[in-house]
Tab-separated table of C-alpha atoms in Angstrom:
chain	number	residue	atom	x	y	z
A	1	MET	CA	85.496	87.459	81.163
A	2	SER	CA	84.769	84.574	78.807
A	3	ALA	CA	87.176	83.492	76.052
A	4	ALA	CA	84.687	84.677	73.460
A	5	ALA	CA	84.456	88.145	75.019
A	6	ARG	CA	88.199	88.304	75.495
A	7	PHE	CA	88.825	88.400	71.792
A	8	ASP	CA	86.046	90.764	70.857
A	9	ARG	CA	87.239	92.951	67.967
A	10	GLY	CA	84.761	95.757	68.601
A	11	HIS	CA	87.282	97.546	70.823
A	12	THR	CA	90.000	97.227	68.172
A	13	ASP	CA	87.642	98.475	65.470
A	14	ASP	CA	87.007	101.528	67.651
A	15	LEU	CA	90.750	101.980	68.261
A	16	MET	CA	91.305	102.132	64.515
A	17	THR	CA	88.643	104.847	64.225
A	18	PHE	CA	90.279	106.751	67.062
A	19	LEU	CA	93.756	106.530	65.465
A	20	ALA	CA	92.484	107.789	62.115
A	21	ALA	CA	90.630	110.705	63.740
A	22	SER	CA	93.608	111.758	65.897
A	23	PRO	CA	96.452	112.922	63.631
A	24	SER	CA	97.812	115.315	66.311
A	25	PRO	CA	97.842	115.461	70.127
A	26	TYR	CA	95.227	118.207	69.959
A	27	HIS	CA	92.855	116.017	67.984
A	28	ALA	CA	93.576	113.098	70.318
A	29	VAL	CA	92.540	115.009	73.444
A	30	ALA	CA	89.493	116.495	71.697
A	31	ASN	CA	88.335	113.013	70.691
A	32	THR	CA	89.039	111.663	74.180
A	33	ALA	CA	87.042	114.495	75.718
A	34	GLU	CA	84.134	113.807	73.347
A	35	ARG	CA	84.079	110.155	74.418
A	36	LEU	CA	84.154	111.092	78.081
A	37	GLU	CA	81.373	113.642	77.593
A	38	LYS	CA	79.193	110.820	76.267
A	39	ALA	CA	79.982	108.925	79.462
A	40	GLY	CA	78.730	111.845	81.566
A	41	PHE	CA	81.969	113.715	82.229
A	42	ARG	CA	82.064	117.519	82.076
A	43	GLN	CA	84.907	119.920	81.419
A	44	VAL	CA	86.136	122.219	84.170
A	45	ALA	CA	88.295	125.256	83.488
A	46	GLU	CA	91.564	125.691	85.341
A	47	THR	CA	90.777	129.380	85.800
A	48	ASP	CA	87.471	128.676	87.569
A	49	ALA	CA	86.856	127.690	91.188
A	50	TRP	CA	86.256	123.976	91.528
A	51	ASP	CA	83.521	122.381	93.616
A	52	GLY	CA	83.625	119.091	95.449
A	53	THR	CA	80.668	117.458	93.782
A	54	SER	CA	80.856	113.849	92.701
A	55	GLY	CA	80.917	112.695	89.106
A	56	GLY	CA	83.254	112.784	86.138
A	57	LYS	CA	85.314	115.841	85.284
A	58	TYR	CA	88.211	116.657	82.977
A	59	VAL	CA	90.732	119.413	82.255
A	60	LEU	CA	92.116	120.162	78.785
A	61	ARG	CA	95.404	121.931	78.319
A	62	GLY	CA	96.900	121.962	74.821
A	63	GLY	CA	97.682	118.384	73.854
A	64	ALA	CA	97.042	117.000	77.332
A	65	ILE	CA	93.946	115.863	79.202
A	66	VAL	CA	93.438	114.869	82.844
A	67	ALA	CA	90.099	113.273	83.671
A	68	TRP	CA	88.827	111.835	86.948
A	69	TYR	CA	85.675	110.428	88.530
A	70	VAL	CA	84.727	111.210	92.147
A	71	PRO	CA	82.324	108.578	93.538
A	72	GLU	CA	79.592	109.515	95.971
A	73	GLY	CA	80.873	109.851	99.533
A	74	ALA	CA	84.560	110.015	98.626
A	75	ASP	CA	86.661	111.410	101.469
A	76	PRO	CA	89.187	114.205	100.857
A	77	HIS	CA	91.998	111.686	101.530
A	78	THR	CA	90.636	108.987	99.172
A	79	PRO	CA	93.573	107.690	97.107
A	80	PHE	CA	93.786	107.840	93.327
A	81	HIS	CA	94.193	105.039	90.806
A	82	ILE	CA	95.837	106.746	87.838
A	83	LEU	CA	96.333	105.666	84.233
A	84	GLY	CA	99.216	107.582	82.649
A	85	ALA	CA	99.797	107.794	78.882
A	86	HIS	CA	100.958	110.276	76.245
A	87	THR	CA	99.329	111.804	73.190
A	88	ASP	CA	102.348	112.704	71.043
A	89	SER	CA	104.224	110.598	68.503
A	90	PRO	CA	107.444	111.138	66.539
A	91	SER	CA	106.687	113.205	63.485
A	92	LEU	CA	107.640	115.927	61.000
A	93	ARG	CA	106.498	119.297	62.358
A	94	VAL	CA	106.112	122.531	60.478
A	95	LYS	CA	108.691	125.261	61.148
A	96	PRO	CA	107.846	128.911	61.993
A	97	ARG	CA	108.671	129.937	58.411
A	98	PRO	CA	107.168	127.005	56.534
A	99	ASP	CA	107.257	128.154	52.915
A	100	SER	CA	110.289	126.816	51.097
A	101	GLY	CA	111.330	125.341	47.781
A	102	ALA	CA	114.019	124.954	45.130
A	103	HIS	CA	114.481	124.056	41.477
A	104	GLY	CA	110.830	124.443	40.592
A	105	TRP	CA	109.535	122.524	43.603
A	106	ARG	CA	107.455	124.107	46.353
A	107	GLN	CA	108.236	122.588	49.741
A	108	ILE	CA	107.298	122.824	53.404
A	109	ALA	CA	110.087	123.351	55.944
A	110	VAL	CA	109.765	120.793	58.751
A	111	GLU	CA	111.583	120.000	61.972
A	112	ILE	CA	112.081	116.510	63.298
A	113	TYR	CA	110.014	115.846	66.438
A	114	GLY	CA	111.113	113.067	68.755
A	115	GLY	CA	112.937	110.041	67.354
A	116	PRO	CA	111.095	108.841	64.249
A	117	LEU	CA	112.325	106.074	61.979
A	118	LEU	CA	113.124	108.552	59.223
A	119	ASN	CA	113.035	106.075	56.339
A	120	SER	CA	109.418	105.230	57.154
A	121	TRP	CA	108.391	108.769	56.165
A	122	LEU	CA	109.771	108.471	52.620
A	123	ASP	CA	107.408	108.164	49.665
A	124	ARG	CA	104.273	108.303	51.838
A	125	ASP	CA	101.181	110.287	51.035
A	126	LEU	CA	100.980	112.753	53.885
A	127	GLY	CA	98.309	115.071	55.206
A	128	LEU	CA	98.744	118.003	57.562
A	129	ALA	CA	97.026	118.545	60.888
A	130	GLY	CA	97.307	120.392	64.191
A	131	ARG	CA	96.255	123.583	65.892
A	132	LEU	CA	95.883	127.129	64.574
A	133	THR	CA	95.969	129.993	67.048
A	134	LEU	CA	93.974	133.031	66.063
A	135	ARG	CA	94.760	136.675	66.819
A	136	ASP	CA	92.270	136.739	69.684
A	137	GLY	CA	94.087	133.825	71.371
A	138	SER	CA	91.482	131.172	70.563
A	139	THR	CA	92.469	127.964	68.804
A	140	VAL	CA	91.006	125.974	65.920
A	141	LEU	CA	91.825	122.389	64.952
A	142	VAL	CA	92.681	121.727	61.330
A	143	ASN	CA	93.084	118.438	59.509
A	144	VAL	CA	93.883	118.134	55.837
A	145	ASP	CA	93.359	114.382	55.687
A	146	ARG	CA	94.194	113.781	52.053
A	147	PRO	CA	97.398	113.423	50.047
A	148	LEU	CA	99.050	116.846	50.305
A	149	LEU	CA	102.753	116.294	51.036
A	150	ARG	CA	105.415	113.774	50.090
A	151	VAL	CA	109.073	113.258	51.008
A	152	PRO	CA	110.451	111.776	47.772
A	153	GLN	CA	113.284	109.302	48.070
A	154	LEU	CA	116.332	109.607	45.852
A	155	ALA	CA	116.431	107.060	43.045
A	156	ILE	CA	119.019	104.314	43.507
A	157	HIS	CA	120.526	105.248	40.128
A	158	LEU	CA	121.682	108.551	41.676
A	159	ASP	CA	123.167	106.957	44.807
A	160	ARG	CA	124.552	103.470	44.204
A	161	SER	CA	126.109	103.440	47.696
A	162	VAL	CA	122.668	102.703	49.190
A	163	ALA	CA	123.022	99.111	47.996
A	164	THR	CA	126.284	98.580	49.912
A	165	GLU	CA	126.317	101.157	52.696
A	166	GLY	CA	122.616	101.523	53.466
A	167	LEU	CA	120.369	104.577	53.393
A	168	LYS	CA	121.738	107.673	55.120
A	169	LEU	CA	119.414	110.605	55.648
A	170	ASP	CA	120.366	114.131	56.659
A	171	LYS	CA	117.567	115.508	58.807
A	172	GLN	CA	117.910	119.032	57.415
A	173	ARG	CA	118.376	118.303	53.703
A	174	HIS	CA	116.523	115.089	52.979
A	175	LEU	CA	113.229	115.269	54.930
A	176	GLN	CA	111.636	118.430	53.500
A	177	PRO	CA	108.371	117.413	51.766
A	178	VAL	CA	107.157	118.733	48.439
A	179	TRP	CA	103.593	119.985	47.988
A	180	GLY	CA	103.533	121.615	44.590
A	181	LEU	CA	105.376	123.263	41.713
A	182	GLY	CA	106.634	126.813	41.285
A	183	ASP	CA	109.832	128.794	41.102
A	184	ASP	CA	108.887	131.459	43.649
A	185	VAL	CA	108.667	130.905	47.395
A	186	LEU	CA	105.412	132.543	48.420
A	187	GLU	CA	105.674	133.738	52.031
A	188	GLY	CA	102.487	132.910	53.948
A	189	ASP	CA	101.238	130.501	51.288
A	190	LEU	CA	100.797	127.456	53.556
A	191	ILE	CA	98.974	129.321	56.300
A	192	ALA	CA	96.712	131.037	53.803
A	193	PHE	CA	95.863	127.611	52.399
A	194	LEU	CA	95.088	126.264	55.871
A	195	GLU	CA	92.924	129.292	56.688
A	196	GLN	CA	90.815	128.381	53.652
A	197	GLU	CA	90.718	124.720	54.672
A	198	ALA	CA	89.513	125.666	58.180
A	199	GLY	CA	86.975	128.209	56.918
A	200	LEU	CA	88.801	131.133	58.536
A	201	GLU	CA	89.186	134.699	57.355
A	202	ALA	CA	92.418	135.501	55.560
A	203	GLY	CA	95.091	136.801	57.920
A	204	SER	CA	93.332	135.576	61.064
A	205	VAL	CA	95.984	133.043	62.088
A	206	ALA	CA	98.736	134.285	64.386
A	207	GLY	CA	100.414	131.007	65.330
A	208	TRP	CA	100.400	127.282	64.552
A	209	ASP	CA	101.412	123.855	65.792
A	210	LEU	CA	101.262	121.624	62.721
A	211	MET	CA	102.524	118.208	61.789
A	212	ALA	CA	102.503	115.830	58.860
A	213	HIS	CA	100.652	112.524	59.122
A	214	PRO	CA	100.152	109.523	56.847
A	215	VAL	CA	96.707	109.442	55.271
A	216	GLU	CA	96.615	105.658	54.797
A	217	PRO	CA	94.025	104.403	57.320
A	218	PRO	CA	94.691	101.716	59.927
A	219	ALA	CA	93.985	98.186	58.700
A	220	TYR	CA	93.780	94.585	59.797
A	221	LEU	CA	96.648	92.525	58.444
A	222	GLY	CA	97.536	88.864	58.114
A	223	ARG	CA	95.939	85.661	56.940
A	224	ASP	CA	93.454	85.637	59.789
A	225	ARG	CA	93.421	89.407	60.345
A	226	GLU	CA	95.153	88.847	63.707
A	227	LEU	CA	97.344	91.945	63.342
A	228	VAL	CA	96.654	95.688	63.068
A	229	ALA	CA	98.856	98.172	61.208
A	230	GLY	CA	98.375	101.848	61.841
A	231	PRO	CA	99.908	105.175	62.845
A	232	ARG	CA	100.541	106.618	66.293
A	233	MET	CA	99.928	103.432	68.284
A	234	ASP	CA	102.770	104.756	70.421
A	235	ASN	CA	100.921	105.896	72.367
A	236	LEU	CA	97.318	106.556	71.328
A	237	LEU	CA	96.624	102.860	71.816
A	238	SER	CA	97.060	103.476	75.581
A	239	VAL	CA	95.086	106.736	75.528
A	240	HIS	CA	92.165	105.005	73.841
A	241	ALA	CA	92.260	102.051	76.259
A	242	GLY	CA	92.527	104.419	79.210
A	243	ALA	CA	89.486	106.441	78.140
A	244	ALA	CA	87.456	103.266	77.683
A	245	ALA	CA	88.579	102.004	81.120
A	246	LEU	CA	87.778	105.309	82.846
A	247	ALA	CA	84.286	105.406	81.324
A	248	ALA	CA	83.688	101.816	82.412
A	249	ALA	CA	84.933	102.529	85.953
A	250	ALA	CA	82.683	105.608	86.157
A	251	ALA	CA	79.702	103.451	85.204
A	252	SER	CA	80.379	101.288	88.266
A	253	GLY	CA	79.921	104.448	90.354
A	254	ALA	CA	79.422	103.924	94.077
A	255	ALA	CA	81.343	100.627	94.109
A	256	LEU	CA	84.632	102.498	93.695
A	257	THR	CA	86.962	102.788	96.666
A	258	ARG	CA	89.560	104.822	94.776
A	259	ILE	CA	89.219	107.862	92.516
A	260	PRO	CA	90.006	106.685	88.948
A	261	VAL	CA	92.096	109.096	86.849
A	262	LEU	CA	93.275	109.272	83.228
A	263	ALA	CA	96.286	111.522	82.618
A	264	ALA	CA	97.326	111.728	78.941
A	265	PHE	CA	100.309	114.061	78.517
A	266	ASP	CA	102.005	115.704	75.558
A	267	HIS	CA	105.755	115.870	74.796
A	268	GLU	CA	106.792	112.440	76.101
A	269	GLU	CA	108.782	111.851	72.926
A	270	ASN	CA	111.109	114.776	73.663
A	271	GLY	CA	111.500	114.547	77.439
A	272	SER	CA	108.142	115.602	78.959
A	273	GLN	CA	109.434	118.971	80.156
A	274	SER	CA	106.581	121.333	79.366
A	275	ASP	CA	103.399	122.625	80.962
A	276	THR	CA	101.521	119.788	79.258
A	277	GLY	CA	104.190	117.113	79.807
A	278	ALA	CA	104.475	114.553	82.604
A	279	ASP	CA	107.437	116.448	84.079
A	280	GLY	CA	105.248	119.542	84.449
A	281	PRO	CA	102.872	120.387	87.297
A	282	LEU	CA	99.589	119.513	85.568
A	283	LEU	CA	98.785	116.157	87.173
A	284	GLY	CA	99.834	117.173	90.681
A	285	THR	CA	97.885	120.410	90.444
A	286	VAL	CA	94.692	118.684	89.279
A	287	LEU	CA	94.896	115.985	91.965
A	288	GLU	CA	95.586	118.523	94.714
A	289	ARG	CA	92.751	120.774	93.618
A	290	SER	CA	90.431	117.755	93.656
A	291	VAL	CA	91.401	117.103	97.260
A	292	LEU	CA	90.930	120.728	98.263
A	293	ALA	CA	87.604	121.027	96.434
A	294	ARG	CA	86.297	118.195	98.648
A	295	GLY	CA	87.261	120.147	101.756
A	296	GLY	CA	90.653	118.524	102.207
A	297	SER	CA	93.868	119.895	103.651
A	298	SER	CA	97.541	119.452	102.839
A	299	GLU	CA	97.471	116.497	105.227
A	300	ASP	CA	94.635	114.941	103.211
A	301	ARG	CA	96.624	115.509	100.028
A	302	ALA	CA	99.637	113.728	101.489
A	303	ARG	CA	97.470	110.831	102.629
A	304	ALA	CA	95.783	110.544	99.254
A	305	PHE	CA	99.070	110.588	97.357
A	306	ALA	CA	100.643	108.059	99.723
A	307	GLY	CA	97.890	105.551	98.974
A	308	SER	CA	97.756	106.188	95.224
A	309	VAL	CA	99.051	104.007	92.397
A	310	CYS	CA	99.758	104.912	88.743
A	311	LEU	CA	99.904	102.526	85.827
A	312	SER	CA	102.070	104.194	83.182
A	313	SER	CA	100.869	102.616	79.943
A	314	ASP	CA	103.062	102.880	76.858
A	315	THR	CA	103.876	100.523	74.013
A	316	GLY	CA	106.738	98.042	74.379
A	317	HIS	CA	108.792	95.823	72.109
A	318	ALA	CA	107.447	92.496	70.860
A	319	VAL	CA	110.149	89.983	69.930
A	320	HIS	CA	111.148	90.666	66.321
A	321	PRO	CA	111.345	87.520	64.184
A	322	ASN	CA	114.229	88.936	62.130
A	323	TYR	CA	116.195	90.407	65.049
A	324	ALA	CA	115.551	88.057	67.973
A	325	GLU	CA	119.155	88.464	69.125
A	326	ARG	CA	118.385	92.084	70.045
A	327	HIS	CA	116.023	90.920	72.786
A	328	ASP	CA	116.742	89.404	76.173
A	329	PRO	CA	117.036	85.628	75.579
A	330	THR	CA	114.595	84.741	78.372
A	331	HIS	CA	112.034	87.492	77.703
A	332	HIS	CA	110.385	87.279	74.302
A	333	PRO	CA	107.006	89.067	74.457
A	334	ARG	CA	104.628	88.104	71.709
A	335	VAL	CA	101.776	90.037	70.116
A	336	ASN	CA	98.325	88.881	71.246
A	337	GLY	CA	99.968	87.483	74.374
A	338	GLY	CA	98.456	90.107	76.648
A	339	PRO	CA	99.849	93.392	78.007
A	340	LEU	CA	103.438	93.818	79.113
A	341	LEU	CA	104.868	94.477	82.538
A	342	LYS	CA	107.982	96.560	81.791
A	343	VAL	CA	110.949	96.207	84.133
A	344	ASN	CA	114.345	97.892	84.346
A	345	VAL	CA	116.410	97.888	87.538
A	346	ASN	CA	118.066	101.183	86.602
A	347	ASN	CA	114.683	102.910	86.817
A	348	ARG	CA	114.187	103.551	83.133
A	349	TYR	CA	110.857	101.940	84.031
A	350	ALA	CA	109.282	102.492	87.434
A	351	THR	CA	108.139	98.909	88.080
A	352	ASP	CA	109.248	97.112	91.243
A	353	GLY	CA	108.150	93.862	92.872
A	354	SER	CA	105.160	95.397	94.650
A	355	GLY	CA	104.140	97.044	91.416
A	356	ARG	CA	104.190	93.670	89.732
A	357	ALA	CA	101.764	92.445	92.373
A	358	VAL	CA	99.403	95.358	91.665
A	359	PHE	CA	99.352	94.673	87.944
A	360	ALA	CA	99.110	90.901	88.375
A	361	ALA	CA	96.075	91.343	90.610
A	362	ALA	CA	94.341	93.566	88.021
A	363	CYS	CA	95.062	91.087	85.224
A	364	GLU	CA	93.860	88.173	87.337
A	365	LYS	CA	90.615	90.010	88.140
A	366	ALA	CA	90.085	90.726	84.429
A	367	ASN	CA	91.112	87.203	83.368
A	368	VAL	CA	93.816	88.728	81.163
A	369	PRO	CA	97.229	87.112	80.617
A	370	PHE	CA	100.287	89.318	80.880
A	371	GLN	CA	103.938	89.147	79.864
A	372	THR	CA	107.158	90.681	81.118
A	373	PHE	CA	109.572	92.814	79.149
A	374	VAL	CA	113.169	93.503	80.088
A	375	SER	CA	115.879	94.765	77.770
A	376	ASN	CA	118.910	92.867	76.554
A	377	ASN	CA	121.757	93.959	78.829
A	378	SER	CA	123.771	95.018	75.776
A	379	MET	CA	121.051	97.362	74.554
A	380	PRO	CA	120.198	100.757	76.095
A	381	CYS	CA	116.679	100.808	77.516
A	382	GLY	CA	114.095	103.374	76.561
A	383	THR	CA	112.021	105.145	79.169
A	384	THR	CA	108.509	106.457	79.758
A	385	ILE	CA	106.530	108.884	81.877
A	386	GLY	CA	106.573	106.261	84.656
A	387	PRO	CA	109.787	107.238	86.449
A	388	ILE	CA	108.919	110.922	85.994
A	389	THR	CA	105.510	110.455	87.614
A	390	ALA	CA	106.985	108.489	90.518
A	391	ALA	CA	109.757	111.000	91.184
A	392	ARG	CA	107.723	114.177	90.716
A	393	HIS	CA	104.646	113.220	92.723
A	394	GLY	CA	105.890	110.481	95.052
A	395	ILE	CA	103.212	108.151	93.697
A	396	HIS	CA	103.874	104.411	93.395
A	397	THR	CA	104.103	103.761	89.647
A	398	VAL	CA	104.150	100.659	87.475
A	399	ASP	CA	105.166	100.620	83.799
A	400	ILE	CA	103.037	98.508	81.460
A	401	GLY	CA	101.942	98.518	77.817
A	402	VAL	CA	101.204	96.559	74.655
A	403	ALA	CA	103.842	94.737	72.613
A	404	ILE	CA	104.292	96.113	69.093
A	405	LEU	CA	106.731	96.012	66.176
A	406	SER	CA	108.055	98.989	64.187
A	407	MET	CA	107.940	101.355	67.169
A	408	HIS	CA	108.455	104.995	66.051
A	409	SER	CA	107.678	104.099	62.445
A	410	VAL	CA	105.064	106.107	60.595
A	411	ARG	CA	103.059	102.871	60.674
A	412	GLU	CA	103.347	100.484	63.628
A	413	LEU	CA	102.130	96.903	64.116
A	414	CYS	CA	100.318	95.278	67.045
A	415	GLY	CA	98.178	92.215	67.723
A	416	ALA	CA	94.470	92.697	67.088
A	417	ASP	CA	93.522	91.236	70.502
A	418	ASP	CA	95.977	93.108	72.728
A	419	PRO	CA	94.223	96.516	72.794
A	420	PHE	CA	91.091	94.898	74.212
A	421	LEU	CA	93.076	92.872	76.753
A	422	LEU	CA	94.850	96.030	77.864
A	423	ALA	CA	91.583	97.931	78.276
A	424	ASN	CA	90.122	95.129	80.418
A	425	ALA	CA	93.190	95.064	82.683
A	426	LEU	CA	93.052	98.870	83.051
A	427	THR	CA	89.355	98.743	83.906
A	428	ALA	CA	90.007	96.160	86.610
A	429	PHE	CA	92.783	98.359	88.043
A	430	LEU	CA	90.610	101.468	88.117
A	431	GLU	CA	87.760	99.618	89.747
A	432	GLY	CA	90.129	98.572	92.534
């Protein structure tokens, strides 16, 4: 890859479009599926019998997608090269009884999902998006992508302690957004409004999975536009790169010696323990059924898994110019320095020495620089789906990602070149 191609901004432009169009995990997987469809993939239902034909296929389940490409002549025991990512981000999610209010304000009752930087949600223009479940069990996506909600901050005049003691937010009392005026709480008002927005009949919605999102679009930032600010980079940046890499690998077709896979899970931000999370059976079931559909046995499954490798791609921490002491003194990842190899000897990340070799080879093939992240020993280390994937499926796993600032903020910050560099490294890995 030439230096000119390496810093192509077309991929980053497309990432920004993807971020803006994916305000919920359900939208993210729908948009990913649409992109894969254009690359020749087709959806298969989990309730149908699967065939062993070659080509690209994918499964959708809630906020998760698993997609794979079987090259011509693949044996039942052909190993997998897997890209793992997650579709969810910390957010404010609507409660089962959403209609609330007090003192002439109409509000929406929300629950805190994951570990958001709460202050970043204050005084933002917020929309509302997610999934509506109808009485017949079908689902409809809804996205009110305009200023609808706001979590108003308390004026400093009414809490002078903020200046000396810092902002302290109570998750129950201080994060409930306003969306109108009125003295009466109208039960069912929000859902009735969303039924109208989605063009549904009144009373047709039986359940919902809804979340607030900032309506400010992603944007280039900086003197030379070398940075990107936007929502949900953790971890839609990896989902987007993974989909691009899988489509590129599929285009190489018969040259593949491994079966490339993209597995984008939901619920990473709260532990991954769900039927759509990395700690659930989804990935293992899909891979096993792919083996069996090609005439394989349990022995073939074991052989395929033993030869497989997963790159768990999630965002990591760039060195912060105002808090450099919080980082390991010998590991200072920089934005636009290439993707991260994430290491933790206590298995908060799954990377080991042989995993480093796998990732280094992919980056060398793609002519992409990479960096290493390790936590300051005095700071607890976060974790990813990497260790879960390794432990649950016995698949060799390596943790990687892109360095960002403001992780878990409503609006995160990355280098404008890093998404493209990541996608190129992932493509090289999938192509073997």
